[in-house]
Amino acid sequence: MEYSNILCEKDGPLATVTINRPKVLNALNYETLQELKHCFETIAGDRSTRVVILTGAGEKSFVAGADISFMRELNPLEARTFATLGQEVMNTIEGIDTPVIAAVNGFALGGGCELALACDIRIASENARFGQPEVNLGVVPGFGGTQRLPRLVGKGHACELLFSGDIIDAAEAARIGLVNRVVPQDQLLESCRQLAGRICLRGPVAVRLCKDAVNNGLEMDLARACRYEADLFAMCFASTQQQEGMSAFLEKRQPKFESEKD
Ligand code: CAA
């Protein structure tokens, strides 16, 4: 598939996906969502990609929401189709076993905040702004914000953001746990790349199964989730990476995790 609204660049084990509609602050229209879905499905099938960084083009915006000029004329059935596609994108990002880091480089509003929420880790630049301003447009969030936001920051903070439509700065987002940390704007991508680099040094099977354990386990009760974790732990012993990791420790050397096929 040819992409007109996103860029997908590969640098060894790192893929960087950039939403590239800076004139409209990277707002998500139907085509952009289709391209994102295709891109992340392709990454899911590519074992050589070990980490993804997701960001927005330009200095001002990660994603300023779903595209309001596209949405204004939708009828209810079309709106449902649009929300379903948006949710498929979020579910794909969350569901692939490759870690995804959101490099939030500016506005992350509405569908943009929801996109960041679907990622595993969020690093924000100092100029980042977060909010779910949908109530200002007479709608509820449609890409999973009412569900992922309370799960991440708790019901009270989520309700405040959802009911008020308030936009908060990066420091406040960090305070309520919406982002992992805040870095100067000119260091955002480098900071994300350094984190990606550290993840790439670890056992790839173990990293993928950690994501699986967190995302699937969160939907289970604790007893079932812990049994699920024990199964994933056991599965690691089917990989030579467990032998390599433990041998390296005992031999006082760095592990060399080579192939993910075994
Ligand atoms: N959709 C379509 N176009 C958008 C947009 C959006 N979500 N956000 C910004 N743009 C466009 C603007 O219309 C403007 O276009 P023109 O130059 O052609 O006028 C351009 O991007 C630049 O934006 P501004 O001039 O408004 O820039 P600003 O710096 O003055 O303000 C902003 C920035 C505060 C982010 C403001 O643009 C804004 O409030 N945007 C809308 C944010 C929003 O409401 N997002 C939620 C959308 S609903 C949603 O996402 C539903 C869902 O869950 C599925």
PDB file of N, CA and C in Angstrom, residues 15 45 49 53-54 59 71 85 103 106 109 115 161 173 178 186-187 197 200 203-204 207 210 215 241 260:
ATOM      1  N   ALA A  15      11.429   0.905  13.891  1.00  0.00           N
ATOM      2  CA  ALA A  15      10.568   1.529  12.871  1.00  0.00           C
ATOM      3  C   ALA A  15      10.032   2.833  13.456  1.00  0.00           C
ATOM      4  N   GLY A  45       3.774  -8.365  11.337  1.00  0.00           N
ATOM      5  CA  GLY A  45       4.259  -9.571  10.652  1.00  0.00           C
ATOM      6  C   GLY A  45       5.757  -9.533  10.378  1.00  0.00           C
ATOM      7  N   THR A  49      11.466  -6.033  13.120  1.00  0.00           N
ATOM      8  CA  THR A  49      11.176  -4.778  13.829  1.00  0.00           C
ATOM      9  C   THR A  49      10.951  -5.091  15.296  1.00  0.00           C
ATOM     10  N   ILE A  53       8.486   3.683  17.116  1.00  0.00           N
ATOM     11  CA  ILE A  53       8.229   5.028  17.658  1.00  0.00           C
ATOM     12  C   ILE A  53       7.149   5.646  16.788  1.00  0.00           C
ATOM     13  N   LEU A  54       6.105   6.172  17.420  1.00  0.00           N
ATOM     14  CA  LEU A  54       5.002   6.816  16.689  1.00  0.00           C
ATOM     15  C   LEU A  54       5.010   8.297  17.044  1.00  0.00           C
ATOM     16  N   GLU A  59       6.540  20.682  14.349  1.00  0.00           N
ATOM     17  CA  GLU A  59       6.985  20.984  15.716  1.00  0.00           C
ATOM     18  C   GLU A  59       5.818  21.219  16.660  1.00  0.00           C
ATOM     19  N   MET A  71     -15.459  14.820   9.644  1.00  0.00           N
ATOM     20  CA  MET A  71     -16.536  14.252  10.493  1.00  0.00           C
ATOM     21  C   MET A  71     -17.842  15.042  10.413  1.00  0.00           C
ATOM     22  N   LEU A  85     -13.265   2.041  12.572  1.00  0.00           N
ATOM     23  CA  LEU A  85     -11.932   2.011  11.960  1.00  0.00           C
ATOM     24  C   LEU A  85     -10.901   2.584  12.938  1.00  0.00           C
ATOM     25  N   ALA A 103       5.986   9.263  20.819  1.00  0.00           N
ATOM     26  CA  ALA A 103       6.806  10.460  21.026  1.00  0.00           C
ATOM     27  C   ALA A 103       5.863  11.634  20.805  1.00  0.00           C
ATOM     28  N   GLY A 106       3.650  17.560  20.701  1.00  0.00           N
ATOM     29  CA  GLY A 106       2.799  18.748  20.620  1.00  0.00           C
ATOM     30  C   GLY A 106       1.378  18.355  21.015  1.00  0.00           C
ATOM     31  N   LEU A 109      -4.769  15.694  21.145  1.00  0.00           N
ATOM     32  CA  LEU A 109      -6.140  16.021  21.539  1.00  0.00           C
ATOM     33  C   LEU A 109      -7.118  15.032  20.913  1.00  0.00           C
ATOM     34  N   LEU A 115      -4.835   7.998  20.485  1.00  0.00           N
ATOM     35  CA  LEU A 115      -3.754   7.289  19.791  1.00  0.00           C
ATOM     36  C   LEU A 115      -2.571   7.082  20.740  1.00  0.00           C
ATOM     37  N   LEU A 161     -11.091  15.235  32.771  1.00  0.00           N
ATOM     38  CA  LEU A 161     -10.683  15.576  31.393  1.00  0.00           C
ATOM     39  C   LEU A 161     -11.842  15.388  30.414  1.00  0.00           C
ATOM     40  N   ALA A 173       0.217  16.275  32.683  1.00  0.00           N
ATOM     41  CA  ALA A 173       0.010  14.917  32.139  1.00  0.00           C
ATOM     42  C   ALA A 173       0.936  13.925  32.847  1.00  0.00           C
ATOM     43  N   LEU A 178      -0.421  10.247  32.837  1.00  0.00           N
ATOM     44  CA  LEU A 178      -0.821  10.105  31.431  1.00  0.00           C
ATOM     45  C   LEU A 178       0.397   9.915  30.537  1.00  0.00           C
ATOM     46  N   ASP A 186      13.723  19.394  21.760  1.00  0.00           N
ATOM     47  CA  ASP A 186      14.786  18.992  20.829  1.00  0.00           C
ATOM     48  C   ASP A 186      15.434  17.664  21.227  1.00  0.00           C
ATOM     49  N   GLN A 187      15.042  17.123  22.392  1.00  0.00           N
ATOM     50  CA  GLN A 187      15.610  15.830  22.794  1.00  0.00           C
ATOM     51  C   GLN A 187      14.600  14.690  22.723  1.00  0.00           C
ATOM     52  N   GLY A 197      16.539   1.676  21.968  1.00  0.00           N
ATOM     53  CA  GLY A 197      17.809   0.957  21.880  1.00  0.00           C
ATOM     54  C   GLY A 197      18.006   0.022  23.066  1.00  0.00           C
ATOM     55  N   CYS A 200      15.848  -2.958  22.596  1.00  0.00           N
ATOM     56  CA  CYS A 200      16.376  -3.849  21.552  1.00  0.00           C
ATOM     57  C   CYS A 200      17.517  -4.734  22.051  1.00  0.00           C
ATOM     58  N   GLY A 203      16.068  -9.622  25.556  1.00  0.00           N
ATOM     59  CA  GLY A 203      15.594 -10.808  24.841  1.00  0.00           C
ATOM     60  C   GLY A 203      14.298 -10.496  24.101  1.00  0.00           C
ATOM     61  N   PRO A 204      14.297 -10.588  22.779  1.00  0.00           N
ATOM     62  CA  PRO A 204      13.109 -10.167  22.023  1.00  0.00           C
ATOM     63  C   PRO A 204      11.853 -10.969  22.352  1.00  0.00           C
ATOM     64  N   VAL A 207      10.567  -9.662  25.675  1.00  0.00           N
ATOM     65  CA  VAL A 207       9.945  -8.330  25.568  1.00  0.00           C
ATOM     66  C   VAL A 207       8.531  -8.465  24.990  1.00  0.00           C
ATOM     67  N   CYS A 210       6.219  -9.885  27.515  1.00  0.00           N
ATOM     68  CA  CYS A 210       5.880  -8.895  28.557  1.00  0.00           C
ATOM     69  C   CYS A 210       4.688  -8.056  28.101  1.00  0.00           C
ATOM     70  N   ASN A 215      -0.964  -6.481  28.579  1.00  0.00           N
ATOM     71  CA  ASN A 215      -2.224  -6.101  27.926  1.00  0.00           C
ATOM     72  C   ASN A 215      -3.328  -7.130  28.130  1.00  0.00           C
ATOM     73  N   GLN A 241      16.770 -18.195  23.813  1.00  0.00           N
ATOM     74  CA  GLN A 241      17.100 -16.902  24.421  1.00  0.00           C
ATOM     75  C   GLN A 241      17.138 -16.997  25.947  1.00  0.00           C
ATOM     76  N   GLU A 260      15.033 -14.420  16.592  1.00  0.00           N
ATOM     77  CA  GLU A 260      13.760 -14.557  17.274  1.00  0.00           C
ATOM     78  C   GLU A 260      12.979 -15.765  16.796  1.00  0.00           C
TER      79      GLU A 260
END
